[in-house]
CSV table of C-alpha atoms and ligand atoms in Angstrom, one decimal:
chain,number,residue,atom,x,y,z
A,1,UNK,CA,69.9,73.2,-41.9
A,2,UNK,CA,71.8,73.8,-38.4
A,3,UNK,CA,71.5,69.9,-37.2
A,4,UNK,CA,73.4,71.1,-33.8
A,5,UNK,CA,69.6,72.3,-32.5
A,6,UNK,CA,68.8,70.5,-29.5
A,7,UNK,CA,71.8,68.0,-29.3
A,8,UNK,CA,73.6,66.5,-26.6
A,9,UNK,CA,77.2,67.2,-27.1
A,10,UNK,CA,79.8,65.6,-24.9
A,11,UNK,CA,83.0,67.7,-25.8
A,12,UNK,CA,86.2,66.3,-24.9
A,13,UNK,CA,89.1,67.8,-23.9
A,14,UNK,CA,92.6,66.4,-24.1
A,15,UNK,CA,95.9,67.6,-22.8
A,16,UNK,CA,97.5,70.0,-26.0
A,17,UNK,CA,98.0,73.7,-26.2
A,18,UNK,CA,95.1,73.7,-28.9
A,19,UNK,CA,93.0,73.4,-25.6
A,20,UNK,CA,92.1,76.9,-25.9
A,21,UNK,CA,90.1,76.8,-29.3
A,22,UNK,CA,88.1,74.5,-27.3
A,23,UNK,CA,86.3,77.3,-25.7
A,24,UNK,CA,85.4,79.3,-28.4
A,25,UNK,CA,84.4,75.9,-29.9
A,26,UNK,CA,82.4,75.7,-26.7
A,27,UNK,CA,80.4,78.9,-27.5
A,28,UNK,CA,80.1,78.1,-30.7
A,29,UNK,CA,78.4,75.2,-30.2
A,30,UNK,CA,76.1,76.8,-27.7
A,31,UNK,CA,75.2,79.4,-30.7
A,32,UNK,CA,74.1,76.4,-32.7
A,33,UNK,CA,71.6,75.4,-30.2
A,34,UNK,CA,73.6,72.9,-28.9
A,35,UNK,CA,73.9,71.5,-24.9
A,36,UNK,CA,77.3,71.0,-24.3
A,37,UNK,CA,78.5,69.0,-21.4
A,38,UNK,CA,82.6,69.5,-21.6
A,39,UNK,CA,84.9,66.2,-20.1
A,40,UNK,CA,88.6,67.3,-19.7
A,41,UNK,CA,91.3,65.2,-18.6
A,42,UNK,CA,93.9,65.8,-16.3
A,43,UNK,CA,96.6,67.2,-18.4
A,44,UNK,CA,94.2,69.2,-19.9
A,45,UNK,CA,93.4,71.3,-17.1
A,46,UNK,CA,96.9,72.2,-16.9
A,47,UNK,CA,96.3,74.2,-20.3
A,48,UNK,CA,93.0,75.4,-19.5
A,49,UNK,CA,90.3,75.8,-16.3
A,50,UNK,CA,87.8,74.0,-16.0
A,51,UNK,CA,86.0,77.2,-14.7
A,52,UNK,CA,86.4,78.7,-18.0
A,53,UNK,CA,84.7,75.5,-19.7
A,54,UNK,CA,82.2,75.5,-17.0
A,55,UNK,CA,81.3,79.4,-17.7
A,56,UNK,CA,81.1,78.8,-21.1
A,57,UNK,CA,79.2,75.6,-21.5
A,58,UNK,CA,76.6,77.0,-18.3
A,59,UNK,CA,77.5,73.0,-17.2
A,60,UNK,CA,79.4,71.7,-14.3
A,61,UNK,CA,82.9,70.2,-16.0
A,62,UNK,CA,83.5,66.4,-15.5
A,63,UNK,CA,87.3,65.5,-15.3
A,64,UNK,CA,87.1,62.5,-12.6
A,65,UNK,CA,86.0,58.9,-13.2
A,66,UNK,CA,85.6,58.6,-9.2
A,67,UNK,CA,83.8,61.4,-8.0
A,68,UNK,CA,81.4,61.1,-5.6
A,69,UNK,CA,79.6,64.9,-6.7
A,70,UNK,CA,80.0,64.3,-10.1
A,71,UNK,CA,78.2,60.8,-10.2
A,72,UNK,CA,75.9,62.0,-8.2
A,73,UNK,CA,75.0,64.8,-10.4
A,74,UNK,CA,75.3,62.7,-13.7
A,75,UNK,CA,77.1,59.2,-13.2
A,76,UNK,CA,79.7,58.5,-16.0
A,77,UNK,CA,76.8,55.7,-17.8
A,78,UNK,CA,74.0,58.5,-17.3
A,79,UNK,CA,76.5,61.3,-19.0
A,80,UNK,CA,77.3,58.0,-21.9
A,81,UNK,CA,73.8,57.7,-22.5
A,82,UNK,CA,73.2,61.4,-22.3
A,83,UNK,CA,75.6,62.1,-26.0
A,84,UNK,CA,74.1,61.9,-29.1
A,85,UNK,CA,77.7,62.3,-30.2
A,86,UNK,CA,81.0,63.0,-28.7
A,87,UNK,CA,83.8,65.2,-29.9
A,88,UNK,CA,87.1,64.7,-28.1
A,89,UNK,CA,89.3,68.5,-29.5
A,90,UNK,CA,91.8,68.3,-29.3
A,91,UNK,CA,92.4,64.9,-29.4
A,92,UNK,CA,96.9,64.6,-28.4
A,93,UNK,CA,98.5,61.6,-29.9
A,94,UNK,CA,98.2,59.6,-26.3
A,95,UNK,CA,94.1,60.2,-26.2
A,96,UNK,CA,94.2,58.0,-29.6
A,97,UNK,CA,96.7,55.6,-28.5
A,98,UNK,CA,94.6,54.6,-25.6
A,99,UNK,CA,91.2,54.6,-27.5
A,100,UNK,CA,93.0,52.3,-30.6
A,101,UNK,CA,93.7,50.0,-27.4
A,102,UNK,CA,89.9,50.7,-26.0
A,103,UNK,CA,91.5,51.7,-22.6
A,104,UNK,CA,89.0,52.9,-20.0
A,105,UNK,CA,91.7,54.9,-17.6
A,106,UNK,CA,90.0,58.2,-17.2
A,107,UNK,CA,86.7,59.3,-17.6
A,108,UNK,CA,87.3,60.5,-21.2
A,109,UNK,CA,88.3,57.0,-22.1
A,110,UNK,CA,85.6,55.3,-19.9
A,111,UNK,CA,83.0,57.6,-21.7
A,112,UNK,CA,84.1,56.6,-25.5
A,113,UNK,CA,83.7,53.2,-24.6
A,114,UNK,CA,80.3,53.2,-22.7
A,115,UNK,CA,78.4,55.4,-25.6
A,116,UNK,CA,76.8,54.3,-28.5
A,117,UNK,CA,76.8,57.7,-29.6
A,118,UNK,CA,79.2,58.8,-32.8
A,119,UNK,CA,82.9,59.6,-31.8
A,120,UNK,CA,84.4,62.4,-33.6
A,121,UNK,CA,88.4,63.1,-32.9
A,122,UNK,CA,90.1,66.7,-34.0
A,123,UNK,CA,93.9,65.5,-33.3
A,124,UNK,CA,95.9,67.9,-32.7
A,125,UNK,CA,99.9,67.3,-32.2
A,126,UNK,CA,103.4,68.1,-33.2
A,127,UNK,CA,104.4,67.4,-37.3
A,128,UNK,CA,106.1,64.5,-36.4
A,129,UNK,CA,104.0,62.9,-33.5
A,130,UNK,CA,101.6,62.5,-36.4
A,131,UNK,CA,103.4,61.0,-39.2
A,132,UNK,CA,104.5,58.4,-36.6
A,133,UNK,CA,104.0,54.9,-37.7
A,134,UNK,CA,102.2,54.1,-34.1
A,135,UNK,CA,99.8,57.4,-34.5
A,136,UNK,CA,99.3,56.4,-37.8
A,137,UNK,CA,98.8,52.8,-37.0
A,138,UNK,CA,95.9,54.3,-34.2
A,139,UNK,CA,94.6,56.2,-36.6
A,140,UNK,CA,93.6,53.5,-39.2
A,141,UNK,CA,92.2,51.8,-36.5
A,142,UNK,CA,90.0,53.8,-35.2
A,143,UNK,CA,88.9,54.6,-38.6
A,144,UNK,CA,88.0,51.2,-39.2
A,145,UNK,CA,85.7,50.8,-35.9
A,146,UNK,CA,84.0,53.7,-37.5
A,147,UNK,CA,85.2,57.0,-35.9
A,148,UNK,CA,85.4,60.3,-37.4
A,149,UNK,CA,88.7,62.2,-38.0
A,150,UNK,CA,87.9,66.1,-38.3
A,151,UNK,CA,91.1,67.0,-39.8
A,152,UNK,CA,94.1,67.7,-38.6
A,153,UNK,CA,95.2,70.4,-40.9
A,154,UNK,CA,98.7,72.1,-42.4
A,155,UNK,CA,99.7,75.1,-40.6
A,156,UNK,CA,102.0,76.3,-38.5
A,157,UNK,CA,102.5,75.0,-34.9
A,158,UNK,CA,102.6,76.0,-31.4
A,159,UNK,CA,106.2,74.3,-31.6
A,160,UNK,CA,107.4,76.6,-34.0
A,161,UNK,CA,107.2,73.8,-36.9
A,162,UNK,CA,105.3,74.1,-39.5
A,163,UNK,CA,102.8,70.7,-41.2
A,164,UNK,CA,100.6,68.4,-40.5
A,165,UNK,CA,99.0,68.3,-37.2
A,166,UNK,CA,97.4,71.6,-36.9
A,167,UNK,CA,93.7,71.2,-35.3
A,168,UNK,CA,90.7,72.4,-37.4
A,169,UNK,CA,89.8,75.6,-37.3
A,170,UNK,CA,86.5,76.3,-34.9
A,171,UNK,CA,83.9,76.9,-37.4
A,172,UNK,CA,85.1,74.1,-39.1
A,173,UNK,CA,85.1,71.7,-36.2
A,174,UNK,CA,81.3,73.0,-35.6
A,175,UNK,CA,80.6,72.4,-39.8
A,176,UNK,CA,82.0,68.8,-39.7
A,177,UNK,CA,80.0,68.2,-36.2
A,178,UNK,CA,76.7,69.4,-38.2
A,179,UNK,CA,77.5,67.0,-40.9
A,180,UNK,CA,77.8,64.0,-38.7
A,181,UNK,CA,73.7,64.5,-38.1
A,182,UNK,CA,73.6,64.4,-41.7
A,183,UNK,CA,72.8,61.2,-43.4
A,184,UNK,CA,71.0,61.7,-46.9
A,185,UNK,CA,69.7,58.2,-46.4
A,186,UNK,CA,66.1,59.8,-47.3
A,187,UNK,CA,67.4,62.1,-49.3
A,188,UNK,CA,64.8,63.5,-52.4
A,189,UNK,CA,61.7,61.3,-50.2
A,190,UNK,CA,58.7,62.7,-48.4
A,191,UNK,CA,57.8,61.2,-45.2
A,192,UNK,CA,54.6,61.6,-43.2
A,193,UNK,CA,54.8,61.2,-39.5
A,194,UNK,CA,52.3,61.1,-37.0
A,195,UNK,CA,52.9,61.8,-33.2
A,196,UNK,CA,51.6,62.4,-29.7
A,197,UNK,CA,47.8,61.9,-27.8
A,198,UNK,CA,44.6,62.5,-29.2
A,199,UNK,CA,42.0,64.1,-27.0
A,200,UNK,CA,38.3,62.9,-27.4
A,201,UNK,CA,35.9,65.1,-25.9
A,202,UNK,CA,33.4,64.4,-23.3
A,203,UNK,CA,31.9,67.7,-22.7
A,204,UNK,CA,33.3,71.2,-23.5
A,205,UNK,CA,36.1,70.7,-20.8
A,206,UNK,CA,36.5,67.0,-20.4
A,207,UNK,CA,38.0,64.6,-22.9
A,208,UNK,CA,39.7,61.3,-22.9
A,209,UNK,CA,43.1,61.5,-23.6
A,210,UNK,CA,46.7,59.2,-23.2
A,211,UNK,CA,49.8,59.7,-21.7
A,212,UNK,CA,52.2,60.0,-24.7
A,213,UNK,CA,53.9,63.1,-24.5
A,214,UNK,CA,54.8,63.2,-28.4
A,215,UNK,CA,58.2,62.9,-27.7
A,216,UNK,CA,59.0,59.8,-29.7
A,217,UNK,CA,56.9,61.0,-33.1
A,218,UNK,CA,58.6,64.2,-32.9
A,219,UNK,CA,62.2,63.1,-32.7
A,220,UNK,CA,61.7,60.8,-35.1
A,221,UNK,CA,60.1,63.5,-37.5
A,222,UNK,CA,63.6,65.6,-36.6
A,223,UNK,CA,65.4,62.3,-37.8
A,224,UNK,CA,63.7,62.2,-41.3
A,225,UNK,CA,64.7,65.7,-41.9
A,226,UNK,CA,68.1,65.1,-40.9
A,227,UNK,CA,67.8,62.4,-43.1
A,228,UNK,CA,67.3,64.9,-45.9
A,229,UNK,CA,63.1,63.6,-46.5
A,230,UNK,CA,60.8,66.8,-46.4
A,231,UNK,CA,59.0,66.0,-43.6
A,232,UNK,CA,55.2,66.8,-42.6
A,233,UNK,CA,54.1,66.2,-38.8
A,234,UNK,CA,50.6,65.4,-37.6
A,235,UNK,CA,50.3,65.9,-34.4
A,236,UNK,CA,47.9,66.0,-31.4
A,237,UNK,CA,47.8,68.0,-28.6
A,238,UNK,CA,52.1,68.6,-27.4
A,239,UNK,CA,54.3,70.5,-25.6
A,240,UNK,CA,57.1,69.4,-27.9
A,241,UNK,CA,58.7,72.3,-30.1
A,242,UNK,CA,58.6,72.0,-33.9
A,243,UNK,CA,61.6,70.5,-35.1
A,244,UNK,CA,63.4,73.1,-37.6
A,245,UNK,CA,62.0,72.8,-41.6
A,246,UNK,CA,59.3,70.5,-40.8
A,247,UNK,CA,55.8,70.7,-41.8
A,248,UNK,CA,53.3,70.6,-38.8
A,249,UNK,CA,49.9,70.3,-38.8
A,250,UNK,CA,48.0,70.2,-35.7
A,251,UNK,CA,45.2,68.1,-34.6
A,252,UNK,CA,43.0,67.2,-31.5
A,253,UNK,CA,40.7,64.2,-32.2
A,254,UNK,CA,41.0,60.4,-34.2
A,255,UNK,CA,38.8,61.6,-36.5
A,256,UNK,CA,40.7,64.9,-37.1
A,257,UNK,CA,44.1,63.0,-37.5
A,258,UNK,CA,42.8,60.5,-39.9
A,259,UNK,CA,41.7,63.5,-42.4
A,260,UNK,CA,44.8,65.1,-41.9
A,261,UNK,CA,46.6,61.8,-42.9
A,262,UNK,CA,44.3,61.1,-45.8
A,263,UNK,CA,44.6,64.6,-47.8
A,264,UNK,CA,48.5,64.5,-47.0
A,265,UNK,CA,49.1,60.7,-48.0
A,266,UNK,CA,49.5,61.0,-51.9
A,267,UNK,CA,52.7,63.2,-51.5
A,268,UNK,CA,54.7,61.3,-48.9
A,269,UNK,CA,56.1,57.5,-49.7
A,270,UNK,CA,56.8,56.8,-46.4
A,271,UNK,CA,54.1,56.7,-43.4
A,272,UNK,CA,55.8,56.7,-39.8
A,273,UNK,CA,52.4,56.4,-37.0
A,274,UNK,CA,54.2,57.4,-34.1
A,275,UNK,CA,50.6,58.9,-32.7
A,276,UNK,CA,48.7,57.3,-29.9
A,277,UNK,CA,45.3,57.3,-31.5
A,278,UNK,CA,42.2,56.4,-28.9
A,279,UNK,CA,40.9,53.6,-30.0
A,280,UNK,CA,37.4,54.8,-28.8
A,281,UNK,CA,35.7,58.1,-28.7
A,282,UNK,CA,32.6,59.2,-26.6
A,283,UNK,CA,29.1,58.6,-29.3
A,284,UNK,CA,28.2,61.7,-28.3
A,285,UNK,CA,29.8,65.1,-27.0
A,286,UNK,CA,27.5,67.1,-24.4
A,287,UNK,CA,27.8,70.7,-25.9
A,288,UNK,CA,26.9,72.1,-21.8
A,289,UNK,CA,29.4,70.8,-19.5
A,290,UNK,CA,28.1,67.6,-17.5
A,291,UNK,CA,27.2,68.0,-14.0
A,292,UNK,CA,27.1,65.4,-11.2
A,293,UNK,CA,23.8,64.2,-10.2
A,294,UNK,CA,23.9,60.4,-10.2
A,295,UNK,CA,26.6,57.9,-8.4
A,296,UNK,CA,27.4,56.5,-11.4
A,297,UNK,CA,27.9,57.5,-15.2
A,298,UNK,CA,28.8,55.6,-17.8
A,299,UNK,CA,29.8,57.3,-21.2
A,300,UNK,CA,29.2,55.3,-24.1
A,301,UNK,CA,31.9,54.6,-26.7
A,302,UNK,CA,32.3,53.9,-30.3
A,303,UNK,CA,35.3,52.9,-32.4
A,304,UNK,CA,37.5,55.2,-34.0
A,305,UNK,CA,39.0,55.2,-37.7
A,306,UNK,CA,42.5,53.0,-37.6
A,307,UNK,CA,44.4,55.2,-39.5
A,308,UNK,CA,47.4,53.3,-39.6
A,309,UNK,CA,45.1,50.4,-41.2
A,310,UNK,CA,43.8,53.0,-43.7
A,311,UNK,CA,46.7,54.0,-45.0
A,312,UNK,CA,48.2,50.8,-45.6
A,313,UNK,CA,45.4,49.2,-47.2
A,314,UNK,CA,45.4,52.1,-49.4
A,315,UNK,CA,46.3,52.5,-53.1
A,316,UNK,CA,49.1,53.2,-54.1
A,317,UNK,CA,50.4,52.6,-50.3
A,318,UNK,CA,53.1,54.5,-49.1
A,319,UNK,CA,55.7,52.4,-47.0
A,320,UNK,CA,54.2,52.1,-43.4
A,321,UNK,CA,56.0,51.7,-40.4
A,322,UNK,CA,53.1,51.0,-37.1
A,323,UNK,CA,54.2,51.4,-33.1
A,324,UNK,CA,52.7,48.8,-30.7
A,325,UNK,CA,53.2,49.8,-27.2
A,326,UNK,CA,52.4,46.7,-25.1
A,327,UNK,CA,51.9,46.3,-21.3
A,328,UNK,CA,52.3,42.8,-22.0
A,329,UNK,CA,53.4,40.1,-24.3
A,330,UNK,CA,55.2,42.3,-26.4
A,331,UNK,CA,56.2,40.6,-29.6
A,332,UNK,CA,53.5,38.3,-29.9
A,333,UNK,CA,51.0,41.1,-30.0
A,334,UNK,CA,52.9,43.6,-32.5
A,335,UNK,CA,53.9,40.6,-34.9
A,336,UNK,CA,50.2,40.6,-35.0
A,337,UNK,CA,49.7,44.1,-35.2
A,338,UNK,CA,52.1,44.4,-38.4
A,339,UNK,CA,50.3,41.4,-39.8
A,340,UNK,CA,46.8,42.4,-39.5
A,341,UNK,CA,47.4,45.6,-40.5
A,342,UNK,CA,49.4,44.6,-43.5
A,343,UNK,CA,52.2,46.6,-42.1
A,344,UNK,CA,56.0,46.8,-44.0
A,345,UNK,CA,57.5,47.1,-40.2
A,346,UNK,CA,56.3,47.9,-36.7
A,347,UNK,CA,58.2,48.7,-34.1
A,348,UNK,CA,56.9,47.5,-30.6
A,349,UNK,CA,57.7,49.4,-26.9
A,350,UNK,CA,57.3,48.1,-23.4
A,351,UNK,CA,54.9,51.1,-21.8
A,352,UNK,CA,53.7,51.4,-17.8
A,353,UNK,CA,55.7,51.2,-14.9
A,354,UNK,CA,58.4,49.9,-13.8
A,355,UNK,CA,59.4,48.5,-10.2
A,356,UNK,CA,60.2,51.6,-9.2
A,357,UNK,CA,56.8,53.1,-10.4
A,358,UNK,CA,58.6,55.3,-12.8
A,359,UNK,CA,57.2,55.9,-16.3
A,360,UNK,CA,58.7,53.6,-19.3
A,361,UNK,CA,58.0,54.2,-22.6
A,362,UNK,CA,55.3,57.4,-22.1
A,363,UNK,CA,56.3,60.4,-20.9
A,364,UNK,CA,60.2,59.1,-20.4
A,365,UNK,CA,63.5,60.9,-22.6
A,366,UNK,CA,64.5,56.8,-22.6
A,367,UNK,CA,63.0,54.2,-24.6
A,368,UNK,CA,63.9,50.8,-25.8
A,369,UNK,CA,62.6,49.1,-29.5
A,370,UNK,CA,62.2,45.9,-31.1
A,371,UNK,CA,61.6,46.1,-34.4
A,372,UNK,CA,59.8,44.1,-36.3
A,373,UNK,CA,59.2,43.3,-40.3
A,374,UNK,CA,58.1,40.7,-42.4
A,375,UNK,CA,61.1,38.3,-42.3
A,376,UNK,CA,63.7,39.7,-39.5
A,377,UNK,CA,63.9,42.0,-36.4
A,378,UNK,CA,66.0,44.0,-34.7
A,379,UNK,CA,66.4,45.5,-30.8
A,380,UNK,CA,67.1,48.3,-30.6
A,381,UNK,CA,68.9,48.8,-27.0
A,382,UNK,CA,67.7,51.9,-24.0
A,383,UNK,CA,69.0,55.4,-25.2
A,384,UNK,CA,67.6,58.7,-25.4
A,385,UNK,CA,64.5,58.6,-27.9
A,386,UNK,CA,66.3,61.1,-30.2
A,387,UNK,CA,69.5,58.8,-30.9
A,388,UNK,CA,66.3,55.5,-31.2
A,389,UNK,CA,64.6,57.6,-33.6
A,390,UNK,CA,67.7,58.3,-35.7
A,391,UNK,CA,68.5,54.1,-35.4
A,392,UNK,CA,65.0,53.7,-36.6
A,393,UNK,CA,65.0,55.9,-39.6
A,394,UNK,CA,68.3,54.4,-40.7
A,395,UNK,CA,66.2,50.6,-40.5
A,396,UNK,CA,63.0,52.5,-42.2
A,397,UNK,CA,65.4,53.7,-45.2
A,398,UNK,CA,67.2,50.5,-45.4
A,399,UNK,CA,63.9,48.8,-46.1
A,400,UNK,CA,62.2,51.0,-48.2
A,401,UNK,CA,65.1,51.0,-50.2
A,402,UNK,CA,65.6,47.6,-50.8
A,403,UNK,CA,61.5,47.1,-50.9
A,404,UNK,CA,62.0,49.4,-53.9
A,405,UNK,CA,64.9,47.7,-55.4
A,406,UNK,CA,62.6,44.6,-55.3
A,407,UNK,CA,59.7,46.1,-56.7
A,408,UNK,CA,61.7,47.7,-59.5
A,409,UNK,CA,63.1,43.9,-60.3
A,410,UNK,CA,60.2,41.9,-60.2
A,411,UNK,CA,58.2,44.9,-62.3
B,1,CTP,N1,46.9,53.7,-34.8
B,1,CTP,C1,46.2,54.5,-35.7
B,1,CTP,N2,44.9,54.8,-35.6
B,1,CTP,C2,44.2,54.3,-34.6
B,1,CTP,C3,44.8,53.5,-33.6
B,1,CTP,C4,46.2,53.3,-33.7
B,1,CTP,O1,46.9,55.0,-36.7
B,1,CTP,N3,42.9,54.7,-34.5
B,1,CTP,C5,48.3,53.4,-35.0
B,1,CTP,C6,49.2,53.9,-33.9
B,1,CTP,O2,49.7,55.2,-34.3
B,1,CTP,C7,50.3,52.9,-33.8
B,1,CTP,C8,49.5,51.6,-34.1
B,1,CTP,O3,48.4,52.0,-34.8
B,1,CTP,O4,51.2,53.0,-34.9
B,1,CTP,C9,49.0,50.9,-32.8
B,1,CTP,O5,48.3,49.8,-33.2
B,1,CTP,P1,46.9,49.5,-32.4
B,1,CTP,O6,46.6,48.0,-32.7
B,1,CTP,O7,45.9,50.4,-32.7
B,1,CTP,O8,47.4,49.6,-31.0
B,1,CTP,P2,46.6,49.9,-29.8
B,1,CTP,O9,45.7,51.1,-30.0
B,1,CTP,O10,47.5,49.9,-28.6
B,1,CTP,O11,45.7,48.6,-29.9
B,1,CTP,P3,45.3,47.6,-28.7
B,1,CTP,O12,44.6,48.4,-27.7
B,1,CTP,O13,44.5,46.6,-29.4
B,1,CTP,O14,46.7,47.0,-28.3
């Protein structure tokens, strides 16, 4: 599975000769599917252009912290936010020294230390600029706050030496990258997902629909699979592209999405309802398209199947995980959502406008979460809704896991 599809990929770029694998790493990424946004910092422009970086990536190249353009284009916290992981090749023995201290001096720094995206390093130095006790000393550090060391390898050197310190090789670097998107924390399970509007109709051409976009169910679908769960999608009516080796199954009503769910439910143990479900749908359709005579019309309205309800008062029950999206008095109302539905965990979004009128929740590449189960919660902070579904599968296979464990105890 190419996990690079789609992702944000900050690439850093530190001052070393290795500088030049960079770009072919650059293309290489772009091959995968990847967007790749390249950060360089000073002394690495002396090895390489930025021009070259910015041909290869199709992005501008950011090497300033200060820079009126660049911030105006994509500020430094925008660009943080922007990463679903950041890979600083080749990282010299003075990039790692500065990030053991959690320095913020350039933008490169500045940008490891605003993200809460996955750091990978590819150091790259001189034989003996490794082995050195304060490297080393960095190194073990950095580890231990939970970044990833892609190599370095044994080789020969642009010194002329010949050992440790040699940077992966490209396809590699580009193999380990892929991996990080990989957590087999759902490994072996089957997980149903449901995502986007449904679109009740009034007449042939009119219907009452939602503003979810589909966004949120579909990342969080790509997040399963990563996971390594086979994953099937319902869906409504989206613009959103299939995520790679998922199941989708299209639908445009309630009542079509609930049979979906139903013949699908036996062979998934986890149920994610990411969908926006109307709540009501007209009593009757008009099969001739409604013209306007009177000053008023009122359409009358009847209830719709609660699927999410449904499925977790069914028998066996898979493991279900409900959205509330509130305008208002968020966690009162989705502490009673995931008690009257007999929910495992719900996880509950501000949606509307903000004071600036723009969208939050719907519609938006940002979303915020607070989730929500039986005995704890968690928030889950702003950030692009493919790194909050990834955070929320990690929490969903956490406490199906441990919900089994129980289960298996007490049986
Ligand atoms: N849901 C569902 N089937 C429905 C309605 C909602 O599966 N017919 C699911 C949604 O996918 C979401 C959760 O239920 O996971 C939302 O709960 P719900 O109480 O229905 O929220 P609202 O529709 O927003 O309800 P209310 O208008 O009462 O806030």
């Amino acid at each position: 599975m190419n996990t690079l599809n789609g992702k944000h990929i900050i690439l850093g770029i530190s001052g070393g000769i290795a500088a030049y694998k960079s770009a072919e790493l650059t293309r290489r990424l772009r091959d995968a599917g990847a967007q790749v946004r390249v950060v360089m910092t000073r002394s690495a422009t002396e090895f390489v252009t930025p021009l070259t970086f910015q041909a290869l990536s199709g992005n501008p190249v950011h090497t300033e912290l200060l820079d009126e353009k660049a911030e105006a284009g994509m500020g430094h916290i925008q660009l943080a936010r922007w990463a679903d992981a950041i890979l600083i090749a080749p990282a010299s023995a003075n990039c790692m020294a500065k990030l053991a201290q959690g320095r913020a001096d350039d933008l490169l720094t500045t940008l490891c230390l605003a993200s809460g995206a996955p750091l990978a390093l590819a150091p790259a130095m001189n034989r003996v600029m490794w082995s050195d006790t304060a490297t080393q000393n960095n190194l073990l550090t950095l580890k231990q706050r939970g970044v990833h060391l892609f190599g370095p390898v044994a080789g020969s050197q642009a010194c002329g030496e010949t050992g440790d310190g040699r940077m992966l090789e490209v396809p590699d670097l580009v193999d380990a990258l892929s991996g990080l998107f990989k957590s087999g924390v759902l490994q072996g399970k089957h997980v149903l997902v449901t995502a986007g509007p449904t679109y009740e109709a009034i007449d042939p051409v009119r219907f009452i629909g939602n503003r979810s976009s589909g966004r949120m169910g579909f990342a969080i679908a790509n997040a399963a699979r990563e996971a390594g769960a086979s994953v099937t999608l319902i869906s409504g009516p989206s613009l959103e592209a299939t995520p790679e080796d998922v199941n989708r199954i299209d639908v445009e009503t309630a009542a079509q999405m609930y049979e979906a769910v139903m013949q699908q439910l036996r062979q998934h143990q986890i149920f994610i309802a990411a969908a926006a479900v109307a709540d009501y749908r007209p009593k009757s359709t008009s099969r001739q398209k409604l013209k306007k005579h009177a000053e008023e019309l009122s359409i009358e309205l009847e209830r719709t199947e609660d699927i999410l309800a449904a499925v977790a008062s069914s028998k066996p029950r898979p493991f279900a995980v409900g959205f509330a999206a509130e305008t208002e008095n968020l966690l009162s109302n989705a502490r009673a959502k995931l008690e009257n539905k007999s929910l495992d965990m719900i996880a509950a979004n501000l949606v509307g406008k903000d004071a600036n009128a723009q969208d939050i929740g719907f519609n938006n590449e940002y979303n915020a979460l607070h989730v929500l189960w039986g005995d704890g919660e968690q928030v889950l902070e702003q950030a692009r809704k493919t790194t909050l579904a990834r955070e929320l599968v990690k929490l969903v296979a956490h406490h199906y896991n441990k919900n089994r464990r129980h289960e298996k105890n007490s049986a």
